[in-house]
Short mmCIF file of C-alpha atoms and ligand atoms in Angstrom, two decimals:
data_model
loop_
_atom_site.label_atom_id
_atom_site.label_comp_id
_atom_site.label_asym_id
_atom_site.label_seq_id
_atom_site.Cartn_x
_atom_site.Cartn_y
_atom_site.Cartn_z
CA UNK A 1 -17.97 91.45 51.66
CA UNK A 2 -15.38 94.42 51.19
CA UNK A 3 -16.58 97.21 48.86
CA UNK A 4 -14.05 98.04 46.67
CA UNK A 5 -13.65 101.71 45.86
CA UNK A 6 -11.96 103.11 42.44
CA UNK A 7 -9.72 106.31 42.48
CA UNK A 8 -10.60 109.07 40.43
CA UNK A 9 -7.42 110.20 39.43
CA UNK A 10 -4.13 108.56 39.01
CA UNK A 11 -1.10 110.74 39.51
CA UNK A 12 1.90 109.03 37.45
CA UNK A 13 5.20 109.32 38.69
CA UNK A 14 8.09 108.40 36.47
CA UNK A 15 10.56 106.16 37.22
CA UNK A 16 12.98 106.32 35.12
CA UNK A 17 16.29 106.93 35.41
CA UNK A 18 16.91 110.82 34.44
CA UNK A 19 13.87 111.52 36.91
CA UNK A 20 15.00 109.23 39.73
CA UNK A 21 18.34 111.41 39.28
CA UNK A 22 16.58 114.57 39.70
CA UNK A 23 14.27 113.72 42.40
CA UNK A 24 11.70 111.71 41.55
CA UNK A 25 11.96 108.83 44.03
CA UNK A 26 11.79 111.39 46.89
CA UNK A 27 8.74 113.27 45.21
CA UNK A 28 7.13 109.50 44.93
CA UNK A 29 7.88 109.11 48.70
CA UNK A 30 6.19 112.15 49.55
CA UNK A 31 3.05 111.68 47.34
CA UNK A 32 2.75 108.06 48.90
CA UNK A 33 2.29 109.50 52.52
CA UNK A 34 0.05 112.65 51.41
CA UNK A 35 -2.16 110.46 49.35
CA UNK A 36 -2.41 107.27 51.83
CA UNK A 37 -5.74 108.16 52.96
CA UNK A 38 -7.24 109.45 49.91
CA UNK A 39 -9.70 106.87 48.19
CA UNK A 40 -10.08 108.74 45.02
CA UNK A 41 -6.40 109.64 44.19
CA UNK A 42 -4.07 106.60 43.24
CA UNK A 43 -0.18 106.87 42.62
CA UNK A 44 0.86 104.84 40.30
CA UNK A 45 4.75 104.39 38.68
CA UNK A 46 5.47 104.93 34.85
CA UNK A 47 9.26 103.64 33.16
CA UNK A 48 10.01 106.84 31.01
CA UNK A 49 7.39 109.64 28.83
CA UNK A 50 10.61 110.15 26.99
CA UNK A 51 10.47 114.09 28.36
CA UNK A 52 13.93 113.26 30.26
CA UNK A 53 15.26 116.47 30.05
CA UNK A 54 12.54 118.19 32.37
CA UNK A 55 12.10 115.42 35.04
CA UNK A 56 11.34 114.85 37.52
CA UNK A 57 7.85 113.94 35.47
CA UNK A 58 4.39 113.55 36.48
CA UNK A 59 1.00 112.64 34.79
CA UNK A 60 -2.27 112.52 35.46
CA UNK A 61 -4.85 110.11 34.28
CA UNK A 62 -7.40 110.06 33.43
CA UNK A 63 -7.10 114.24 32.36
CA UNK A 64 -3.98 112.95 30.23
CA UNK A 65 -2.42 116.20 31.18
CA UNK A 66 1.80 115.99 31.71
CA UNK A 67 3.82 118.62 34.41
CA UNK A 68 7.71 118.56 34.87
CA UNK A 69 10.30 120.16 36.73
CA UNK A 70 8.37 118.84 40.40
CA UNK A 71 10.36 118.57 43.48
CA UNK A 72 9.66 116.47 46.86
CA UNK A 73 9.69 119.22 49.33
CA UNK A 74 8.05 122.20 47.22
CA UNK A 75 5.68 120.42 44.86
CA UNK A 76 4.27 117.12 46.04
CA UNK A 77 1.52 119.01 48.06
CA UNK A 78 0.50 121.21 44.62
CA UNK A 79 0.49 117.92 42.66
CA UNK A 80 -2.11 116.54 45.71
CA UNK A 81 -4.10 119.68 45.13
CA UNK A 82 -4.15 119.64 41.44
CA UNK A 83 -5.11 115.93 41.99
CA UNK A 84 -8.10 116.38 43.87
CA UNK A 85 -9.22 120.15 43.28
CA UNK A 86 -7.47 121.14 39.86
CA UNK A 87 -5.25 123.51 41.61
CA UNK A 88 -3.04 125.28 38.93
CA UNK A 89 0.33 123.46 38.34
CA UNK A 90 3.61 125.09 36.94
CA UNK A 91 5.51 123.66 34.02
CA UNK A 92 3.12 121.44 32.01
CA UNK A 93 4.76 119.87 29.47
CA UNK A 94 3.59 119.54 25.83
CA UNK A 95 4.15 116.00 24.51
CA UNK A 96 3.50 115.43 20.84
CA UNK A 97 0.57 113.42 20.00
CA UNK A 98 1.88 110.27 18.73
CA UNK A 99 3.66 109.79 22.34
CA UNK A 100 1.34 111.20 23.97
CA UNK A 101 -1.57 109.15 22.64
CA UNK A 102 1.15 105.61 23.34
CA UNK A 103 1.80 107.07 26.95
CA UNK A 104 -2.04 107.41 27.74
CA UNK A 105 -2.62 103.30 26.21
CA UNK A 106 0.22 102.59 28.33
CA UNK A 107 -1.29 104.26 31.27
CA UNK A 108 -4.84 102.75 30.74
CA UNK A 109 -3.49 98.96 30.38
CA UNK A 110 -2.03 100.03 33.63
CA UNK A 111 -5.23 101.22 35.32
CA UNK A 112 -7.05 98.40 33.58
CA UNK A 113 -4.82 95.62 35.19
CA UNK A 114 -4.68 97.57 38.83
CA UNK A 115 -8.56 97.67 38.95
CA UNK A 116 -9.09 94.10 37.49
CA UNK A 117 -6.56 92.67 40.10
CA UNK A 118 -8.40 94.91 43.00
CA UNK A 119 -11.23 93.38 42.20
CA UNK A 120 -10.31 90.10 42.51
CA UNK A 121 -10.34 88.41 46.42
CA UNK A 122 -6.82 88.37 47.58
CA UNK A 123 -5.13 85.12 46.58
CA UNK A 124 -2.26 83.87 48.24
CA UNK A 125 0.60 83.87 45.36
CA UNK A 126 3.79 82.08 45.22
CA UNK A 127 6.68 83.01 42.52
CA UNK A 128 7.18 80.17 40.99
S1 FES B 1 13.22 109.33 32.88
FE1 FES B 1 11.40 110.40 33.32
S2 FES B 1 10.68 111.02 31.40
FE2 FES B 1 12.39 109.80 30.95
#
């Protein structure tokens, strides 16, 4: 039987579209191969934390703390090492609490439904 192992710390990437046009799909890319190996950090995708303007946006879970204004090339590494040894990241972003409170929900449904479906022996599934 395979031993499934649970991540300490989701980093959450948005993927919206004001982020995607500032970089976010590359920074994405980059986490994905720096964090392939690592068992206790998990990426995971987000639609929009409605902080647009200073995108390309990241969150981690389950700290519930926000950063923005990340690049691919310069920043992926610092999000990795704020992941995994709270490293000091630039430009946290203050959300207010209403959102901020919805966003986390959001993000722990998400979590919720990723560790109840690893959990779970892999099932063939068809579409339709
Ligand atoms: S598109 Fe990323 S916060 Fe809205």
């Amino acid at each position: 039987m395979t031993r499934v192992t649970f991540p300490n710390v989701y980093v959450v990437v948005c993927r919206g579209p004001n982020c995607r046009a500032r970089g976010a799909m590359p920074l994405r890319t980059r986490l994905v191969k720096l964090l392939k190996h690592d068992p206790n950090v998990r990426l995971i995708g987000y639609a929009c934390f409605g902080q647009c303007d200073y995108g390309p946006n990241v969150a981690f879970y389950p700290p519930g703390e926000w950063y923005g204004g990340l690049s691919a090339p310069g920043d992926a590494e610092r999000v990795v090492q704020h992941a995994t040894d709270c490293a000091p990241l630039d430009m946290p972003l203050d959300l207010p609490e209403t959102e901020r409170i919805e966003h986390l929900r959001n993000i722990q449904d998400l979590v919720r439904t990723l560790a109840r479906d690893r959990a779970r022996p892999r099932r063939w599934w068809w579409p339709f």
